[in-house]
Coordinates of C-alpha atoms in Angstrom, one line a residue:
M616 CA 0.0 0.0 -0.1
K617 CA 3.0 2.3 0.3
Q618 CA 3.3 2.6 -3.4
V619 CA -0.4 3.4 -3.6
W620 CA 0.0 6.5 -1.3
I621 CA 3.2 7.6 -3.0
F622 CA 1.4 7.5 -6.4
C623 CA -1.6 9.5 -5.0
L624 CA 0.8 12.1 -3.5
L625 CA 2.6 12.6 -6.7
V626 CA -0.7 13.0 -8.7
L627 CA -2.0 15.5 -6.2
T628 CA 1.3 17.5 -6.2
C629 CA 1.1 18.0 -9.9
F630 CA -2.7 18.9 -9.6
F631 CA -2.5 21.4 -6.8
S632 CA 0.9 23.1 -7.6
G633 CA 0.3 23.8 -11.3
C634 CA 1.0 27.5 -12.2
H635 CA -1.3 29.3 -14.6
P636 CA -0.2 32.6 -16.0
G637 CA -2.9 35.3 -15.7
V638 CA -4.9 33.6 -13.0
K639 CA -6.5 36.2 -10.6
E640 CA -5.9 36.4 -6.9
E641 CA -6.9 33.1 -5.2
I642 CA -10.2 33.3 -3.5
T643 CA -9.9 32.5 0.2
Q644 CA -11.9 33.1 3.4
F645 CA -9.8 36.3 3.9
N646 CA -11.1 38.1 0.8
T647 CA -14.6 36.5 0.4
L648 CA -16.2 38.8 2.8
K649 CA -15.7 42.6 3.0
K650 CA -16.5 44.4 6.2
L651 CA -18.8 47.4 5.6
T652 CA -18.8 50.7 7.4
P653 CA -22.2 51.5 8.9
R654 CA -22.9 54.2 6.3
N655 CA -22.6 51.5 3.7
Y656 CA -25.0 49.1 5.4
P657 CA -28.1 48.2 3.3
L658 CA -31.7 48.8 4.5
F659 CA -32.6 45.8 6.7
T660 CA -36.2 44.8 6.0
D661 CA -37.9 41.4 5.7
S662 CA -40.3 40.5 3.0
L663 CA -41.4 37.2 4.5
T664 CA -43.1 35.9 7.6
L665 CA -40.7 35.9 10.6
K666 CA -41.9 32.6 12.0
G667 CA -39.8 30.6 9.5
L668 CA -36.8 32.8 10.4
S669 CA -37.0 31.8 14.1
T670 CA -37.2 28.2 13.2
S671 CA -34.1 28.5 11.1
I672 CA -32.2 30.4 13.8
D673 CA -33.0 27.6 16.2
Q674 CA -31.5 25.0 13.7
S675 CA -28.1 27.0 13.5
L676 CA -28.2 27.3 17.3
S677 CA -28.5 23.5 17.6
Y678 CA -25.5 23.2 15.2
F679 CA -23.3 25.7 17.2
K680 CA -24.1 24.1 20.6
K681 CA -22.8 20.7 19.4
V682 CA -19.3 22.1 18.4
P683 CA -16.6 23.2 20.7
L684 CA -17.3 26.7 22.0
E685 CA -13.8 27.8 21.0
R686 CA -14.3 26.7 17.4
K687 CA -13.4 29.7 15.1
Y688 CA -15.4 31.1 12.2
Q689 CA -13.7 33.4 9.7
Y690 CA -15.4 36.7 8.5
G691 CA -12.9 38.2 6.2
N692 CA -10.0 39.2 8.4
D693 CA -12.1 38.8 11.5
I694 CA -12.5 35.7 13.7
Y695 CA -15.5 34.8 16.0
T696 CA -16.0 31.8 18.2
A697 CA -18.9 29.5 18.3
A698 CA -19.7 30.9 21.7
H699 CA -20.0 34.3 20.1
M700 CA -22.1 33.0 17.2
I701 CA -24.4 31.5 19.7
T702 CA -24.8 34.9 21.7
S703 CA -25.3 36.7 18.3
L704 CA -28.1 34.5 17.2
E705 CA -29.8 34.4 20.6
I706 CA -29.8 38.2 20.8
F707 CA -31.2 38.6 17.3
K708 CA -33.9 36.0 17.9
H709 CA -34.8 37.6 21.2
F710 CA -35.3 41.0 19.4
L711 CA -37.5 39.3 16.7
E712 CA -39.8 38.0 19.5
K713 CA -40.6 41.7 20.4
E714 CA -42.3 42.1 17.0
S715 CA -40.7 45.5 16.5
S716 CA -41.4 47.8 13.6
P717 CA -39.3 47.6 10.4
E718 CA -37.5 50.8 11.4
E719 CA -36.6 49.4 14.8
L720 CA -35.3 46.2 13.2
D721 CA -33.0 48.3 10.8
E722 CA -31.7 50.4 13.8
F723 CA -31.2 47.4 15.9
I724 CA -28.9 45.8 13.3
K725 CA -27.0 49.0 12.4
S726 CA -26.3 49.8 16.0
G727 CA -25.4 46.3 17.2
F728 CA -24.1 44.1 14.4
V729 CA -21.0 44.0 12.1
V730 CA -22.0 43.6 8.5
Y731 CA -19.9 41.9 5.8
E732 CA -20.7 41.8 2.1
A733 CA -20.0 38.7 0.0
A734 CA -17.3 39.6 -2.6
G735 CA -19.5 38.2 -5.4
N736 CA -18.4 38.4 -9.0
E737 CA -16.5 41.2 -10.8
D738 CA -19.6 43.5 -10.3
G739 CA -19.9 42.5 -6.6
N740 CA -23.1 40.4 -7.3
V741 CA -24.1 37.0 -6.2
L742 CA -26.0 34.6 -8.5
F743 CA -28.9 33.1 -6.5
T744 CA -30.4 29.8 -7.6
G745 CA -32.8 27.6 -5.8
Y746 CA -33.3 24.0 -4.7
F747 CA -36.3 22.1 -3.2
E748 CA -37.3 18.7 -1.8
P749 CA -38.8 16.8 -4.7
T750 CA -41.3 14.0 -4.5
Y751 CA -41.0 10.9 -6.6
E752 CA -42.7 7.5 -6.9
G753 CA -40.6 4.5 -6.1
S754 CA -40.5 1.0 -4.7
L755 CA -38.3 -1.0 -2.4
K756 CA -38.1 -3.7 -4.9
K757 CA -36.8 -3.6 -8.5
S758 CA -39.4 -4.3 -11.2
D759 CA -40.1 -3.3 -14.8
A760 CA -42.0 -0.3 -13.4
Y761 CA -39.2 0.8 -11.1
P762 CA -35.9 -0.1 -12.8
F763 CA -33.6 2.8 -11.7
P764 CA -31.7 2.3 -8.4
V765 CA -30.9 5.0 -5.9
Y766 CA -27.6 3.9 -4.6
S767 CA -26.1 4.1 -1.1
K768 CA -22.4 5.0 -0.4
P769 CA -20.2 2.3 -2.0
D770 CA -18.0 0.1 0.2
D771 CA -15.0 0.6 -2.0
L772 CA -15.2 4.4 -2.1
L773 CA -12.1 5.9 -0.4
E774 CA -11.9 9.4 1.0
I775 CA -8.2 10.6 1.1
D776 CA -7.2 13.6 3.2
L777 CA -3.8 14.6 1.9
S778 CA -3.3 17.1 4.7
A779 CA -2.4 14.1 6.8
F780 CA 0.6 13.7 4.6
S781 CA 1.6 17.4 4.1
D782 CA 0.5 20.7 5.4
Q783 CA 0.6 22.0 1.8
Y784 CA -2.7 20.3 1.2
K785 CA -4.4 21.8 4.3
G786 CA -7.8 23.1 3.3
K787 CA -8.0 21.2 0.1
S788 CA -10.9 18.9 -0.7
R789 CA -10.6 15.3 0.1
L790 CA -10.1 13.1 -2.8
K791 CA -12.7 10.4 -3.7
A792 CA -11.0 7.3 -5.2
R793 CA -10.7 3.5 -5.4
V794 CA -8.0 1.0 -5.5
D795 CA -7.5 -0.6 -8.8
E796 CA -7.0 -4.3 -7.9
S797 CA -5.0 -5.1 -11.1
T798 CA -2.4 -2.4 -10.5
K799 CA -2.8 -1.9 -6.7
R800 CA -2.9 1.9 -7.4
V801 CA -5.3 4.5 -6.2
V802 CA -7.3 5.9 -9.1
P803 CA -10.3 8.3 -9.5
Y804 CA -13.7 6.7 -8.5
Y805 CA -16.0 5.6 -11.2
S806 CA -17.7 8.3 -13.4
R807 CA -21.4 8.5 -14.0
Q808 CA -21.0 6.6 -17.3
Q809 CA -19.0 3.9 -15.7
I810 CA -21.5 3.5 -12.8
N811 CA -24.5 3.3 -15.2
A812 CA -22.6 0.8 -17.4
A813 CA -21.6 -1.4 -14.5
Q814 CA -23.8 -4.6 -14.4
D815 CA -22.4 -5.5 -10.9
F816 CA -22.4 -2.0 -9.2
H817 CA -25.0 -3.2 -6.7
T818 CA -22.4 -5.5 -5.2
K819 CA -20.5 -2.5 -4.1
S820 CA -23.5 -0.2 -3.3
E821 CA -26.8 -1.5 -2.1
P822 CA -29.8 0.2 -3.6
I823 CA -31.9 2.1 -1.2
V824 CA -34.9 2.4 -3.3
W825 CA -36.0 2.1 -7.0
L826 CA -37.5 4.8 -9.2
K827 CA -39.6 5.0 -12.2
S828 CA -37.4 7.1 -14.4
R829 CA -33.7 8.0 -15.0
T830 CA -34.6 11.6 -15.1
D831 CA -36.1 11.5 -11.7
R832 CA -32.9 9.9 -10.3
F833 CA -30.8 12.5 -12.0
F834 CA -32.8 15.4 -10.5
L835 CA -32.9 13.8 -7.1
E836 CA -29.1 13.9 -7.2
I837 CA -29.2 17.6 -8.2
Q838 CA -31.5 18.4 -5.3
G839 CA -29.6 16.3 -2.8
S840 CA -32.6 15.0 -0.9
G841 CA -36.2 14.0 -1.6
K842 CA -39.4 12.2 -0.6
I843 CA -40.1 8.8 -2.3
L844 CA -43.9 7.7 -2.3
L845 CA -43.6 4.0 -2.1
D846 CA -45.9 1.7 -4.1
Q847 CA -46.2 -0.5 -0.9
G848 CA -47.5 2.5 0.9
G849 CA -45.7 5.0 3.1
V850 CA -43.0 7.6 2.5
L851 CA -39.2 7.3 2.4
R852 CA -37.0 10.2 2.8
V853 CA -33.5 10.0 1.3
H854 CA -30.5 12.4 1.8
Y855 CA -27.1 13.1 0.3
A856 CA -24.5 10.7 1.7
G857 CA -21.5 11.4 -0.6
S858 CA -20.5 11.6 -4.2
N859 CA -18.0 9.9 -6.5
G860 CA -15.8 13.0 -6.5
N861 CA -15.9 13.5 -10.2
A862 CA -16.3 16.9 -11.7
Y863 CA -19.8 18.5 -11.5
R864 CA -20.7 19.9 -14.9
S865 CA -23.9 21.5 -15.6
I866 CA -26.1 19.9 -18.3
G867 CA -28.1 23.1 -18.5
R868 CA -25.1 24.9 -19.7
Y869 CA -24.2 22.0 -22.0
L870 CA -27.7 22.2 -23.7
I871 CA -27.4 26.0 -24.1
N872 CA -24.0 25.6 -25.6
K873 CA -25.3 22.9 -28.1
N874 CA -28.2 25.4 -29.0
E875 CA -30.9 23.0 -27.8
I876 CA -32.4 25.3 -25.2
L877 CA -32.2 29.1 -25.3
K878 CA -30.5 30.6 -22.4
E879 CA -33.5 32.8 -21.6
N880 CA -35.7 29.7 -21.6
M881 CA -33.4 27.5 -19.4
S882 CA -35.0 26.0 -16.3
M883 CA -35.1 22.6 -14.5
Q884 CA -38.5 22.0 -16.2
A885 CA -37.1 22.9 -19.6
I886 CA -34.3 20.3 -19.1
R887 CA -36.7 17.6 -18.1
T888 CA -39.0 18.3 -21.1
W889 CA -36.0 18.2 -23.4
L890 CA -34.7 14.9 -22.0
E891 CA -38.2 13.3 -22.3
L892 CA -38.5 14.4 -25.9
N893 CA -34.9 13.2 -26.8
P894 CA -34.5 9.9 -25.1
Q895 CA -31.9 8.8 -27.7
R896 CA -29.5 11.5 -26.4
M897 CA -30.0 10.9 -22.7
D898 CA -26.6 9.2 -22.3
E899 CA -24.8 12.0 -24.1
V900 CA -26.3 14.7 -21.9
L901 CA -26.5 13.0 -18.6
H902 CA -22.9 11.6 -18.8
H903 CA -21.6 15.1 -19.5
N904 CA -22.0 15.5 -15.7
E905 CA -19.5 13.0 -14.4
S906 CA -20.4 13.6 -10.8
F907 CA -22.8 10.9 -9.3
V908 CA -24.6 11.3 -5.8
F909 CA -25.1 8.5 -3.3
F910 CA -27.8 8.6 -0.6
Q911 CA -28.9 7.4 2.8
K912 CA -32.2 7.0 4.5
E913 CA -33.2 9.8 6.9
E914 CA -35.9 10.5 9.4
G915 CA -37.4 13.9 9.4
G916 CA -35.5 16.7 7.5
P917 CA -34.6 17.5 4.8
Y918 CA -31.3 18.2 6.3
G919 CA -28.4 20.5 5.2
S920 CA -24.7 19.8 5.4
L921 CA -24.6 20.9 9.1
G922 CA -26.8 18.0 10.0
V923 CA -29.7 20.3 10.9
A924 CA -33.1 20.7 9.0
V925 CA -33.3 23.4 6.5
T926 CA -36.2 25.8 6.5
P927 CA -38.1 26.9 3.3
L928 CA -36.8 30.3 2.1
R929 CA -34.8 30.7 5.2
S930 CA -31.7 28.4 4.5
I931 CA -29.1 28.8 1.9
A932 CA -26.2 26.7 0.6
T933 CA -22.8 28.3 -0.1
D934 CA -19.3 27.2 -0.6
R935 CA -18.3 25.7 2.6
K936 CA -14.6 26.6 2.1
L937 CA -15.3 30.2 1.9
F938 CA -18.3 31.3 4.1
P939 CA -18.9 30.8 7.9
K940 CA -21.3 27.8 8.6
G941 CA -24.5 28.5 10.4
A942 CA -24.2 32.2 10.0
L943 CA -26.9 34.8 9.9
C944 CA -27.2 36.3 6.4
F945 CA -29.3 39.0 4.6
M946 CA -30.3 38.6 0.9
Q947 CA -31.3 41.2 -1.6
A948 CA -32.9 39.0 -4.3
Q949 CA -35.8 38.3 -6.6
L950 CA -38.6 35.6 -6.1
P951 CA -41.2 34.6 -8.6
D952 CA -44.7 35.9 -7.9
K953 CA -46.6 33.2 -6.0
I954 CA -49.9 34.2 -7.6
N955 CA -48.8 34.4 -11.2
I956 CA -46.5 31.5 -12.0
N957 CA -48.4 29.8 -14.8
P958 CA -47.0 31.5 -16.8
L959 CA -44.5 33.5 -14.8
K960 CA -45.5 37.0 -15.2
E961 CA -43.0 38.8 -13.0
W962 CA -40.3 38.5 -10.4
G963 CA -40.6 40.6 -7.3
K964 CA -37.8 42.1 -5.3
A965 CA -37.3 40.4 -2.0
N966 CA -35.1 41.3 0.9
F967 CA -34.9 38.7 3.8
F968 CA -32.8 37.0 6.4
V969 CA -31.4 33.5 5.9
L970 CA -29.1 31.2 7.7
N971 CA -26.1 29.6 5.9
Q972 CA -26.8 25.8 6.6
D973 CA -26.0 23.9 3.5
T974 CA -23.6 23.4 0.6
G975 CA -23.7 21.8 -2.8
G976 CA -21.5 20.4 -5.6
A977 CA -22.5 23.2 -8.0
I978 CA -22.2 25.9 -5.3
K979 CA -18.6 27.1 -5.7
G980 CA -16.9 30.4 -5.2
P981 CA -17.9 33.7 -3.7
A982 CA -20.6 34.6 -6.2
R983 CA -22.9 31.6 -5.7
A984 CA -25.7 30.9 -3.2
D985 CA -28.6 28.3 -3.4
L986 CA -31.8 29.0 -1.7
F987 CA -33.9 26.2 -0.2
C988 CA -37.4 26.7 -1.5
G989 CA -39.2 23.9 0.4
N990 CA -41.5 21.4 -1.2
G991 CA -44.7 21.5 -3.3
H992 CA -45.7 23.3 -6.5
Y993 CA -44.3 26.8 -5.7
A994 CA -41.0 25.4 -4.4
K995 CA -40.5 23.3 -7.5
F996 CA -41.2 26.1 -9.7
A997 CA -39.2 28.6 -7.8
A998 CA -36.2 26.3 -7.6
G999 CA -36.5 25.4 -11.3
H1000 CA -36.5 29.0 -12.5
M1001 CA -34.5 31.0 -10.0
N1002 CA -31.3 32.3 -11.6
K1003 CA -31.1 35.9 -10.6
Y1004 CA -28.2 38.1 -9.4
G1005 CA -28.4 40.0 -6.1
K1006 CA -26.5 40.8 -2.9
L1007 CA -25.5 38.7 0.0
F1008 CA -24.4 40.0 3.4
F1009 CA -23.3 38.2 6.6
L1010 CA -24.1 39.6 10.1
V1011 CA -22.6 39.0 13.5
L1012 CA -23.0 40.7 16.8
K1013 CA -20.3 43.3 17.6
S1014 CA -17.7 42.1 20.0
G1015 CA -18.4 43.1 23.6
R1016 CA -22.2 43.2 23.1
G1017 CA -24.6 41.0 24.8

């Protein structure tokens, strides 16, 4: 096995140390958030009902109370402990319970909180997309009606933490790999195409449930969790357990580049319709995304990456390497009008507080955030169409307050 690890280290050294002329400054936790002066704070209002916000705050508090109180969270060049994060959220929640006026809420934050703005893209904007908890029909047994397996995490999937070998890899993602038995070398884990083609993959990964369609399974992977209505009766919830570590590549962007769907018409529903109308090209399109997601059964939820339940329109997913987990945030975004969505007539400006409680394979960099929209018709529609730029702010109680 010594040769296996040496080979792996050599591969990763080449991967991580490559130099690329003209590459911009590396994005890190230190430059992802910019501390604002009070005169540059936005107007803090909330377009939604505050009940869901209190629920989401409780979930973040549950997370922080399970970690060491001295654990550190990076906000640009500033650091706050888990103990401070708890105090910050408790004070904010206590103020919400007073049912104060919008003006009082704005003044409360501006006088007592430090505000940081997400760096975003070159224009300082963040692209907001949405995700939801889908519902599909399934069975615990394979049949002609339910031929597509939802796989559990495979027994032969390795997770390699290179920082255990060298500090130069500290903060880098863990590798997903397997051992090639013929060469005894560590190699990348199977791609989506290889998994779909394997006749014996069930010997490595036991199917949890079987679905009616391949597109259902693909979109379940994209959402990361879902409810399965079983043909035997009852509901089974499944949740993200891991991935094959292969590159996530957007099939929506692929279809746009192939001139199959116009950019202005792109949505999750548009992709599904295209796949259903072009079954002969399903392999080509789905295999473009080499990433493959594995699942586990779950009770309650749906849960985010912090192990706490996410709350509709009050939980977001961001890049976990860049933004502080569990943090209180404020979004300036747009949401589809709940009344006029068939067809969608307009997007409404929406300013509201959220908690950073999840992450996702496609959510990378300082200019991306994914809003959990819940479940049901509106959630499905909003998640499928949301693709708008806005602003994202992170809030934390000033040191010495409380």
